[in-house]
Short mmCIF file of C-alpha atoms and ligand atoms in Angstrom, two decimals:
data_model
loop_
_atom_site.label_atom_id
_atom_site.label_comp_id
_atom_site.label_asym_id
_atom_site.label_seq_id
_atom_site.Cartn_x
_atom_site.Cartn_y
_atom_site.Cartn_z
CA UNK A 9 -1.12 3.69 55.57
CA UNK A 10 2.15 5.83 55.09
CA UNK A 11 5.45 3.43 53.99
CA UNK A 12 8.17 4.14 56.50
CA UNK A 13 10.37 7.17 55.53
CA UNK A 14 13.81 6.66 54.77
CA UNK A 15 17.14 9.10 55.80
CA UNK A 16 19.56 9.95 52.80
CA UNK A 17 22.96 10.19 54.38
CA UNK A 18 24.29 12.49 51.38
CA UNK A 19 27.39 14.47 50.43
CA UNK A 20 27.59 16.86 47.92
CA UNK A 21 30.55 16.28 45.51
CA UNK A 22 33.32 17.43 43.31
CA UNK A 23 30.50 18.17 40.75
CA UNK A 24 28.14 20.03 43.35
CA UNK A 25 25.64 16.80 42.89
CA UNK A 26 24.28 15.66 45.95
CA UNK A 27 24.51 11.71 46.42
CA UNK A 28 23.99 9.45 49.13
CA UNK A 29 22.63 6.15 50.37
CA UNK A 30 19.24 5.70 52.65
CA UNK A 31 18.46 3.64 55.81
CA UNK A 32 15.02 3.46 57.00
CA UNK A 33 13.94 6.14 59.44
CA UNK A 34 13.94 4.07 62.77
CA UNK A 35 17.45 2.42 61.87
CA UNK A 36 18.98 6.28 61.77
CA UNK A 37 20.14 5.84 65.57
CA UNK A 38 22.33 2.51 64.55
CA UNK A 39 24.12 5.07 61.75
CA UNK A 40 24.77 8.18 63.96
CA UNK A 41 28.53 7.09 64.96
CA UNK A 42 29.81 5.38 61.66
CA UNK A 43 27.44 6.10 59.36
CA UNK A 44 26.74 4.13 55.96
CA UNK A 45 29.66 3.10 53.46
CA UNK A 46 30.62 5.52 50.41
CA UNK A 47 33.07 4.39 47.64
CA UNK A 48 36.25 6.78 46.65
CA UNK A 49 35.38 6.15 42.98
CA UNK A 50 32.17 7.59 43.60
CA UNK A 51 33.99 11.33 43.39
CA UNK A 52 34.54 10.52 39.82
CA UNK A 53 31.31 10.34 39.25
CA UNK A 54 30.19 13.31 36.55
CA UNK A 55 27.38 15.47 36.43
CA UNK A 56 26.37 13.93 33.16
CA UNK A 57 26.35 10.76 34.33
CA UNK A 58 29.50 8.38 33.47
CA UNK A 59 32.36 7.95 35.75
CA UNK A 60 35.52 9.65 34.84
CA UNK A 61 39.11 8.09 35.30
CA UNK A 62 40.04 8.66 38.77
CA UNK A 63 42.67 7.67 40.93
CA UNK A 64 41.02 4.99 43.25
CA UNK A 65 39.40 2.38 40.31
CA UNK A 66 37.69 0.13 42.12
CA UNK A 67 39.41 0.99 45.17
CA UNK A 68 39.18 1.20 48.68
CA UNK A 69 35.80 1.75 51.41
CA UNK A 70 35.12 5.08 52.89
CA UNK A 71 32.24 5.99 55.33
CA UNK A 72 30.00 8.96 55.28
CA UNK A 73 29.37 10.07 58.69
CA UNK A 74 26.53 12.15 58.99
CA UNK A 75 26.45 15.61 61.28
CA UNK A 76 23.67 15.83 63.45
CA UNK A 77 23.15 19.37 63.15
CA UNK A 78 22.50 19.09 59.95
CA UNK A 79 19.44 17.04 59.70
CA UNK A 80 16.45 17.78 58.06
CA UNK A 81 12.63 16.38 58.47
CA UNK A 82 10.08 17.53 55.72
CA UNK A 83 6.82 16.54 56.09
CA UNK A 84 5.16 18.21 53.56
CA UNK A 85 3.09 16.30 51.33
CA UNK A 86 0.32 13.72 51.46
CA UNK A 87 1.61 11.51 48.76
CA UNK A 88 5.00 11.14 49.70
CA UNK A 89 6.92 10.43 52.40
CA UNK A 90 8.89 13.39 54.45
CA UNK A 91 12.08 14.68 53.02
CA UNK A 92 14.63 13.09 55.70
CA UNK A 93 18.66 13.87 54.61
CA UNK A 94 21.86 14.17 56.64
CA UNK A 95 25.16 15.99 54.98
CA UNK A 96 28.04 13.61 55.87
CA UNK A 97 31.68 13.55 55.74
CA UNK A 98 33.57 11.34 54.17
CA UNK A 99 36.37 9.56 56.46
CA UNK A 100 38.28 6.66 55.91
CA UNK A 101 36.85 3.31 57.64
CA UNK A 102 38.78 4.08 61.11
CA UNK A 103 37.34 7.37 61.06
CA UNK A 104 40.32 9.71 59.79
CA UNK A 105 40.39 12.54 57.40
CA UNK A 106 40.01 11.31 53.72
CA UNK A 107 41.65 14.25 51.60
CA UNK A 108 39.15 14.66 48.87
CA UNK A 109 36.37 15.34 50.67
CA UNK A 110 34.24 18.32 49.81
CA UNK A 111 33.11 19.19 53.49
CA UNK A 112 36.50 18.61 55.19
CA UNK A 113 38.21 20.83 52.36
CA UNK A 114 35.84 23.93 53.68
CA UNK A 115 36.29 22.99 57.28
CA UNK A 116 39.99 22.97 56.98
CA UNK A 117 40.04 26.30 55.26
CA UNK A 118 37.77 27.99 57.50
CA UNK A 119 39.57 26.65 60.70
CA UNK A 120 43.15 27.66 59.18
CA UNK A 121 41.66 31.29 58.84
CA UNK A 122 40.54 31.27 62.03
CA UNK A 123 43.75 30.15 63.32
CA UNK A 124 45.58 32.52 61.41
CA UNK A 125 43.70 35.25 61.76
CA UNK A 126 41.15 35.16 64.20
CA UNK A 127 38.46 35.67 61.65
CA UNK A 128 34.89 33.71 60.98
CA UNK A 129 33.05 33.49 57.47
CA UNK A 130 29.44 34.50 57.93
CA UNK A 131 27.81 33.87 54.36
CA UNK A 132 24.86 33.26 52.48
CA UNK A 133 24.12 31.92 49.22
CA UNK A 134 21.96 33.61 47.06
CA UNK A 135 20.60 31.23 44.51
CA UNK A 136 19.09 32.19 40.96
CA UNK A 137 17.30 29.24 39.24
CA UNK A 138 15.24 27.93 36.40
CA UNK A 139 11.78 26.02 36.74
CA UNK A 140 10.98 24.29 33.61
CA UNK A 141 7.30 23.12 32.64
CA UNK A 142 5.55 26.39 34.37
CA UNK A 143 2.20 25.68 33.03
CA UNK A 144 0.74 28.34 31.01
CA UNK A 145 4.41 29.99 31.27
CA UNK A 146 6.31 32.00 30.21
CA UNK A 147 6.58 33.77 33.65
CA UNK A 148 7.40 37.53 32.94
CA UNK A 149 10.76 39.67 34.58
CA UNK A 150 9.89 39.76 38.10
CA UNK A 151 5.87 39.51 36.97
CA UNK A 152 2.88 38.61 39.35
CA UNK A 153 2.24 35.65 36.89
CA UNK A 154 5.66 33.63 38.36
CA UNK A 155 4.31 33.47 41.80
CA UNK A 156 0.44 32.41 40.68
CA UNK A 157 0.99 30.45 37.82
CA UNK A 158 3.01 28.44 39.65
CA UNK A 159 1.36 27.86 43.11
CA UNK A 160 2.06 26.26 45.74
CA UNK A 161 5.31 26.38 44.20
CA UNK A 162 6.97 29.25 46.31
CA UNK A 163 4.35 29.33 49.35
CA UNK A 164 5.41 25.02 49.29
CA UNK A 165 9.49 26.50 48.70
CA UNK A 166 9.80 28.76 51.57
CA UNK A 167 7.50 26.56 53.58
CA UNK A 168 9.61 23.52 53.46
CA UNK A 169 12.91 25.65 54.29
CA UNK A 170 11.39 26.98 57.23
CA UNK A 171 10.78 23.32 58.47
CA UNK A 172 14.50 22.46 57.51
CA UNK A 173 15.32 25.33 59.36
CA UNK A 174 16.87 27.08 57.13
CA UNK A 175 15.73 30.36 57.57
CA UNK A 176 14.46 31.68 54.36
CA UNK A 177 14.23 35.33 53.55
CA UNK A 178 12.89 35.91 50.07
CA UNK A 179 11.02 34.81 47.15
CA UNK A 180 11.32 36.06 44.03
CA UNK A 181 10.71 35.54 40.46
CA UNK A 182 14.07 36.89 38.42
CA UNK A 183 14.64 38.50 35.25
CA UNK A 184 15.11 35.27 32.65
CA UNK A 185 11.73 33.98 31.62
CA UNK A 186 10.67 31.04 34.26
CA UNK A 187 13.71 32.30 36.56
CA UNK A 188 13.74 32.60 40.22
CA UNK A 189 15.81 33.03 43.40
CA UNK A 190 15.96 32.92 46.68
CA UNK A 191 17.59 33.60 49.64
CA UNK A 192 18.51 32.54 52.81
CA UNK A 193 19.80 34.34 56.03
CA UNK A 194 23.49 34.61 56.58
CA UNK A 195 25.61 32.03 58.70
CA UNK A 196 28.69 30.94 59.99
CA UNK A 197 30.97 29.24 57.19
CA UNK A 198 30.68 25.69 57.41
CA UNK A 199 26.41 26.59 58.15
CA UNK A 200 26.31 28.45 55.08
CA UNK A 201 27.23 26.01 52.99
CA UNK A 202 25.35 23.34 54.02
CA UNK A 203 22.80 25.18 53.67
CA UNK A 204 23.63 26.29 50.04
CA UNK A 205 23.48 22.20 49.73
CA UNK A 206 20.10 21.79 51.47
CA UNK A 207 18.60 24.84 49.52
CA UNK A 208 19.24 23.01 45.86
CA UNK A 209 17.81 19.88 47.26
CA UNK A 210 15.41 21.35 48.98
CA UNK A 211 13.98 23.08 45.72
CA UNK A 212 14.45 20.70 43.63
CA UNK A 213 12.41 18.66 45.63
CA UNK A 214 9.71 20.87 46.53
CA UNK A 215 9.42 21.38 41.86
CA UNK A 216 9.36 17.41 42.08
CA UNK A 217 6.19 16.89 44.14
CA UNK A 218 4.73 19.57 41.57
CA UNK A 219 5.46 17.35 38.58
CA UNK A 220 8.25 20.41 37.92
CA UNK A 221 11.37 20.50 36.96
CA UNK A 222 14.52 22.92 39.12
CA UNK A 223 18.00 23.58 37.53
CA UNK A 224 20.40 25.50 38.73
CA UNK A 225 21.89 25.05 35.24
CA UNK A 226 24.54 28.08 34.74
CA UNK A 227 22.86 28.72 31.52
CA UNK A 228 19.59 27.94 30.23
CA UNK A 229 20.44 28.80 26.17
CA UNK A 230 23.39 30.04 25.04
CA UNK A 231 22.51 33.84 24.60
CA UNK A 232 20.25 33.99 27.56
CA UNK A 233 20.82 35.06 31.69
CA UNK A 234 22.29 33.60 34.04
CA UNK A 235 21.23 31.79 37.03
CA UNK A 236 24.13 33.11 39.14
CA UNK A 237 25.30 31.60 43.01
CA UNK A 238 26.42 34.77 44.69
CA UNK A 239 28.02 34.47 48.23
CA UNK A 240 27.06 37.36 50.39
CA UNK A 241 30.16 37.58 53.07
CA UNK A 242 31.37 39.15 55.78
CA UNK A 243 34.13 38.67 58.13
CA UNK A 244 33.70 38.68 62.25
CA UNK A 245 37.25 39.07 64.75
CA UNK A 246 36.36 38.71 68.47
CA UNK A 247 34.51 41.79 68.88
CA UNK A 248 32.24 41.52 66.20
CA UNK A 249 31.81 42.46 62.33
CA UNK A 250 35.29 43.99 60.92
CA UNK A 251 34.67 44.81 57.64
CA UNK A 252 34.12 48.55 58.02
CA UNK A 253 36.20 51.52 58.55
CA UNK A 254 34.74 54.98 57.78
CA UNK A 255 38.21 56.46 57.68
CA UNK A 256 39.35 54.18 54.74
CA UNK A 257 38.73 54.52 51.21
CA UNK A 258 35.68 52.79 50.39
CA UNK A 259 35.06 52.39 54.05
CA UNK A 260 36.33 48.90 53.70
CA UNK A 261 38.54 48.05 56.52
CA UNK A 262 41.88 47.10 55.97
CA UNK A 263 41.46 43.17 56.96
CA UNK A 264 38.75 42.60 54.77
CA UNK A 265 40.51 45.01 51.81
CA UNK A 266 43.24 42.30 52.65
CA UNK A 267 40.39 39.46 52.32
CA UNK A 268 39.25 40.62 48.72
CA UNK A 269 42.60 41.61 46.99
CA UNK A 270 43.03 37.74 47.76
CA UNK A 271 39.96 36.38 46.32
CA UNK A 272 40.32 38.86 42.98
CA UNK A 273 44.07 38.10 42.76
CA UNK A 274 43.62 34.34 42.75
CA UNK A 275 40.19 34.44 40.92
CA UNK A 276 41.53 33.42 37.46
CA UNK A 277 43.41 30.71 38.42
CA UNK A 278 40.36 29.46 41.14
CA UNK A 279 37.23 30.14 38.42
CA UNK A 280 37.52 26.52 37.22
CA UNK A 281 36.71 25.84 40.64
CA UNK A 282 33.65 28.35 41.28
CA UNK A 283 32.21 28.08 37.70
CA UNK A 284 33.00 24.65 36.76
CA UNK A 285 31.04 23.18 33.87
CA UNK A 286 31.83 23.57 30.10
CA UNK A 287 28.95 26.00 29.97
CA UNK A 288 29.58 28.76 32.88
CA UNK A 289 31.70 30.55 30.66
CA UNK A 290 28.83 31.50 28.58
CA UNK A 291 27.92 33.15 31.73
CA UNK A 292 31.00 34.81 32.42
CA UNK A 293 30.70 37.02 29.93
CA UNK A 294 30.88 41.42 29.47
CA UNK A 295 26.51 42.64 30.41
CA UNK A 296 25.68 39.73 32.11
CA UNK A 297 25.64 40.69 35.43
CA UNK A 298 27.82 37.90 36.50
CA UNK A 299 32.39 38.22 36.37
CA UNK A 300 33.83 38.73 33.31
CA UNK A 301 36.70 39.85 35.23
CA UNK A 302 38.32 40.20 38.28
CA UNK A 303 36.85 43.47 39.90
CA UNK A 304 36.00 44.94 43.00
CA UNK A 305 33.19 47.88 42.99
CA UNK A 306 30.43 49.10 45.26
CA UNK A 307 26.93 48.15 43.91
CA UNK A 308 28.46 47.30 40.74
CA UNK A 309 26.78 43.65 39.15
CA UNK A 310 29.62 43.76 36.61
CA UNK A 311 32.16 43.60 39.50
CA UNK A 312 33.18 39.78 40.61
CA UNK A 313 33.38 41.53 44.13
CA UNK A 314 30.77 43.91 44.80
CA UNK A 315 30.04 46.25 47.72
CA UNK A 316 26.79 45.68 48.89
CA UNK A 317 24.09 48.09 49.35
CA UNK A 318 23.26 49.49 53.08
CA UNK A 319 20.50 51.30 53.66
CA UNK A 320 20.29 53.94 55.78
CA UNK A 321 16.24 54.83 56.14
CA UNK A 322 15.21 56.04 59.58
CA UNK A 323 18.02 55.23 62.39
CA UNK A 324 19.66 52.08 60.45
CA UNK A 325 23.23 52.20 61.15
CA UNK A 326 26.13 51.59 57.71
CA UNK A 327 28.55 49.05 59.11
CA UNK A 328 26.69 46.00 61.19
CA UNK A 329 25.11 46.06 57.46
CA UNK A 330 28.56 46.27 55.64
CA UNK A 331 29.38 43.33 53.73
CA UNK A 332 30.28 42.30 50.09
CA UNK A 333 29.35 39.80 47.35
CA UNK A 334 31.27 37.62 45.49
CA UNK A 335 29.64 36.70 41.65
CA UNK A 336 32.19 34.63 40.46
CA UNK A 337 30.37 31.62 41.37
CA UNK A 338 27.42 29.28 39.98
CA UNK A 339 25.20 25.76 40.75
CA UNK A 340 27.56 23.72 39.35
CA UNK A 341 30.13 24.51 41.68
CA UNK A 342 30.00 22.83 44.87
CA UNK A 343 29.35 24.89 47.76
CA UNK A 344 32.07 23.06 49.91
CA UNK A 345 34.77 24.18 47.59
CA UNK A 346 33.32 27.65 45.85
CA UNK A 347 33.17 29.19 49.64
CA UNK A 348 36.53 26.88 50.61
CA UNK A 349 38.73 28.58 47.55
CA UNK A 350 37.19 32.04 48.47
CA UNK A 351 38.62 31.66 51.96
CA UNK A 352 41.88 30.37 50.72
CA UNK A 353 42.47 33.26 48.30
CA UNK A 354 41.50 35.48 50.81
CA UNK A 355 43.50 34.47 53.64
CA UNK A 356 46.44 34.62 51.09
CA UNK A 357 45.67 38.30 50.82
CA UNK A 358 45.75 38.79 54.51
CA UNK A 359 49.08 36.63 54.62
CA UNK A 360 50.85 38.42 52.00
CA UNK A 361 49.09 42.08 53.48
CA UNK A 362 47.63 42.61 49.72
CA UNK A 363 46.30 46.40 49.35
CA UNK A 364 42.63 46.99 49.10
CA UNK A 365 42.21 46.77 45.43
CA UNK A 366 41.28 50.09 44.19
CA UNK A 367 37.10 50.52 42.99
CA UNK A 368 36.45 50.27 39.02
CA UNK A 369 33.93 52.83 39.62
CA UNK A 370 32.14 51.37 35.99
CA UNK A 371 31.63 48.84 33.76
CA UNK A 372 34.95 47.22 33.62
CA UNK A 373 34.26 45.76 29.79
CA UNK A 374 33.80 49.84 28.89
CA UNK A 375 37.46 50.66 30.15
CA UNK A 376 40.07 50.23 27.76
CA UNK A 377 42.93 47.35 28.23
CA UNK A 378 45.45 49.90 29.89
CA UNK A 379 42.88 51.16 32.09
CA UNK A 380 41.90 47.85 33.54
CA UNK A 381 45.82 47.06 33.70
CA UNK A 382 46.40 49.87 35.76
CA UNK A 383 43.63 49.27 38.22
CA UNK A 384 44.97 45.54 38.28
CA UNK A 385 41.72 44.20 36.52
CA UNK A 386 42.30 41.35 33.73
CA UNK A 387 39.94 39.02 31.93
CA UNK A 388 38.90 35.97 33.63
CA UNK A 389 39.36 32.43 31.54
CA UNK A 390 36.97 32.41 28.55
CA UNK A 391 36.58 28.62 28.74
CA UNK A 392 36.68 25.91 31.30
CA UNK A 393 40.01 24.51 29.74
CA UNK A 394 41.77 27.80 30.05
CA UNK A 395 40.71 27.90 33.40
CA UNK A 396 41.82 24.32 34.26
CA UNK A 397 44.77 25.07 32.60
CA UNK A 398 45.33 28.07 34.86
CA UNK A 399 44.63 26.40 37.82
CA UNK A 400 47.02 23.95 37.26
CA UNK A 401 49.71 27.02 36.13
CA UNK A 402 48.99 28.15 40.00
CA UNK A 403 51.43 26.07 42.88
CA UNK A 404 49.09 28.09 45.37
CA UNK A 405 45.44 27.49 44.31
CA UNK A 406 46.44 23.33 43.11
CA UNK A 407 48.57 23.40 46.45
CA UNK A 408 44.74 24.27 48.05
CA UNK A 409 43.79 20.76 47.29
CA UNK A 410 45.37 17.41 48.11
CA UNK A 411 47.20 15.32 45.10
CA UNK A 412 44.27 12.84 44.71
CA UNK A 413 41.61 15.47 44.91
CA UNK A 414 43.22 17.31 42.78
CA UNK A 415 43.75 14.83 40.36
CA UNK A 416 40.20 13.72 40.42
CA UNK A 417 39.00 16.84 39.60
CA UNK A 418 40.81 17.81 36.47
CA UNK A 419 40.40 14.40 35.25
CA UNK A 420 36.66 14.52 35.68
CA UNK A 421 36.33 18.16 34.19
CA UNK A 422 38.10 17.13 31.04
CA UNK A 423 36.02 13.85 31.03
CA UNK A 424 32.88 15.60 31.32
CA UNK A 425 34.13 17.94 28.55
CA UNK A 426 35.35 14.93 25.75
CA UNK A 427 31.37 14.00 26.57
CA UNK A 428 30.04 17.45 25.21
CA UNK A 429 32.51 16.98 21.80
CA UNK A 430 30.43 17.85 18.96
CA UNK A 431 27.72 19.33 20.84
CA UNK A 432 26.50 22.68 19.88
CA UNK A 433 26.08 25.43 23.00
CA UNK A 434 22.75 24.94 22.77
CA UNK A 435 23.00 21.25 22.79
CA UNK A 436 25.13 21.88 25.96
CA UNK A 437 22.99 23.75 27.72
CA UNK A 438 20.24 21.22 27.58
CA UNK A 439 22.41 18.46 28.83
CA UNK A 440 23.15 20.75 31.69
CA UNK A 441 20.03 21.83 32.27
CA UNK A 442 18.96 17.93 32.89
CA UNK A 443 22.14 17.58 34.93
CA UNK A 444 21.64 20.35 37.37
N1 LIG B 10 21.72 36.48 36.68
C1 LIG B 10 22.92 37.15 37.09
C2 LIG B 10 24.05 36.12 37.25
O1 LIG B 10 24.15 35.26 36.42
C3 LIG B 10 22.74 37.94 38.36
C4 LIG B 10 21.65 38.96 38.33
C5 LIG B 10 21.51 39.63 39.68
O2 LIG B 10 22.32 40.51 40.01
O3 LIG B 10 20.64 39.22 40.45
O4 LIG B 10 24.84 36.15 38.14
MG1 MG B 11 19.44 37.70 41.10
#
């Protein structure tokens, strides 16, 4: 006989790590209203492990209350119980906003755009990621042998998606030895990143019952690729998708030109929230396909905002396909705050009517310093202290989150930093590797 299953009422945190606490399946009706209890301290939690300094101690009761539209019910496997989860919020005990939490922060931002400007996110989170212990590995650049060698792996991957309703669109095996990705389809904001959430877990859980291993690890080794988050976006007024304008340069309508020049002009001073471990700066380098700086180009994978492709075989029409891609971004960034800072910047762009930023039209590390200066590109922090330190520098993007969130954050960056002291890249990118 089958144990009884239990629900994980989880939130994903300042670190992108999902936590939580479980109740036994049949109790989940006694949690629906108030939910279980969460602990403020818990947000200085690090992805290594050890709690940072933070500014509750041992302080204070919170609640995680879960969102019903949100749950998922995987019954997958015959030696283990279904996958059963709930993303939260977390509220103070009588129910009110608490400031530093992760889910709130997006909702706020997304429902200030909308307020503002009458626009909606739609999004999707393309995820690159590493599977470690492929048996007979090492799984060639997008190679046959990554989807047999490691079966059920990806049949079991899109499989249990489709049950979580997430919609899954594709499966592939990547360019990095034992790397894959996969993709989800587009939804509203708050959707999106939820399911960005449910799609690590998800993963990760499916590589579990497999006796494998998933990371979403920015960096595998030190001289190596990638595993990128890139958010696919688009923005939607009350007639539909407004991102396109054939008579404008680029074709990029002047809202979402507005939109971008946000996200590119506050994208130094925001990385340390997008690509926030000690190690994602050995991603955000020149001919890695990720952001080594802050530009805008069509079909570009050097750009940190790129134009995506539209096809236009048989009768396909350009703009309901129009849309763009921010790179800036990886799994160690939660997906609460990456897409939350990318609507901040960019409603900053529509409030201050910033210009469409003009395209690099090339590599931007091939153009000389002038050149980039002109076009308004600059170099993106080389480390995660120079990008705390210019997120701090920045009364707009620090004003984005409250004082104790704030607080929290560069306080448990820098913690999880002294805890890397003496460790060699390599050495770093292990302990990440086993951390996300
Ligand atoms: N691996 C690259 C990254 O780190 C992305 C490659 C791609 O364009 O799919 O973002
Ligand atoms: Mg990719």
């Amino acid at each position: 006989m089958r144990s009884d299953s239990l629900v994980i009422f989880a939130t994903n945190d300042l670190s992108g790590i999902t936590r939580g606490r479980a109740v036994p399946r049949s109790d989940t009706a006694l949690h629906m209203q108030c939910g279980v209890s969460w602990v403020p301290a818990n947000l200085g939690i690090t992805a290594l492990g050890p709690i940072a300094p933070n500014p509750w101690g041992p302080l204070g009761d919170l609640r995680l209350i879960p969102d019903p539209s949100t749950e998922i019910h995987i019954d997958l496997w015959e030696d283990a119980s279904p996958f059963n989860l709930f993303l939260c919020d977390i509220v103070h005990t009588d129910g009110s906003e608490f400031d530093a939490c992760p889910r709130s922060f997006l909702k706020t931002a997304l429902s200030d755009l909308y307020e503002e400007s009458g626009l909606r996110v739609q999004a999707s989170f393309e995820h690159e990621f590493h599977l470690a212990n492929v048996e007979n590995g090492p799984c060639r650049a997008f190679g046959l042998d990554g989807y047999r060698l490691t079966e059920p792996f990806g049949p079991n991957v899109m499989t249990a998606l489709r049950l979580a309703r997430q919609e899954p669109e594709v499966f592939m095996t990547e360019y990095a030895a034992n790397q894959f990705e996969v993709t989800v389809r587009s939804a509203t904001g708050l959707i999106a990143a939820d399911r960005a959430v449910l799609v690590r877990e998800i993963v990760r859980e499916v590589a579990r019952r497999l006796g494998n291993r998933a990371s979403f690890t920015p960096m595998v080794e030190p001289k190596g690729t990638g595993n990128g988050v890139h958010i696919h976006f688009s923005l939607n007024d009350s007639s539909g998708a407004c991102n396109y304008d054939e008579n404008n340069q680029g074709k990029i309508s002047t809202i979402a030109g507005q939109f971008i020049a946000g996200i590119l002009h506050y994208l130094p001073a925001m990385v340390a929230l997008t690509c926030p471990s000690d190690i994602s700066y050995l991603r955000l380098r020149p001919d890695h396909w990720s952001a080594a700086f802050n530009a805008f180009d069509s079909n570009n994978r050097e750009a940190a905002v790129r134009i995506c492709p539209t096809v236009t075989i048989g009768d396909a029409s350009r703009s309901p396909q129009f849309h763009f891609e921010f790179r800036a971004v990886d799994g160690a960034a939660s997906p609460y705050i990456a897409l939350g800072v990318m609507v901040r910047a960019g409603l900053e762009g529509i409030r201050s009517g910033m210009k469409t930023p003009p395209l690099t039209e090339g590599h931007p590390g091939s153009l000389s310093e002038d050149e980039r200066t002109q076009l308004g590109i600059r170099t993106l922090p080389t480390s995660l202290e120079t990008a705390l330190q210019e997120m701090e520098k920045s009364a707009i993007v620090s004003g984005w989150l409250s004082a104790d969130m704030l607080d929290c954050y560069t306080r448990l960056k820098r913690y999880e930093m002294s805890m890397l002291e003496g460790y060699d890249d390599l050495a770093k990118c292990r302990r990440y590797m086993e951390a996300y």
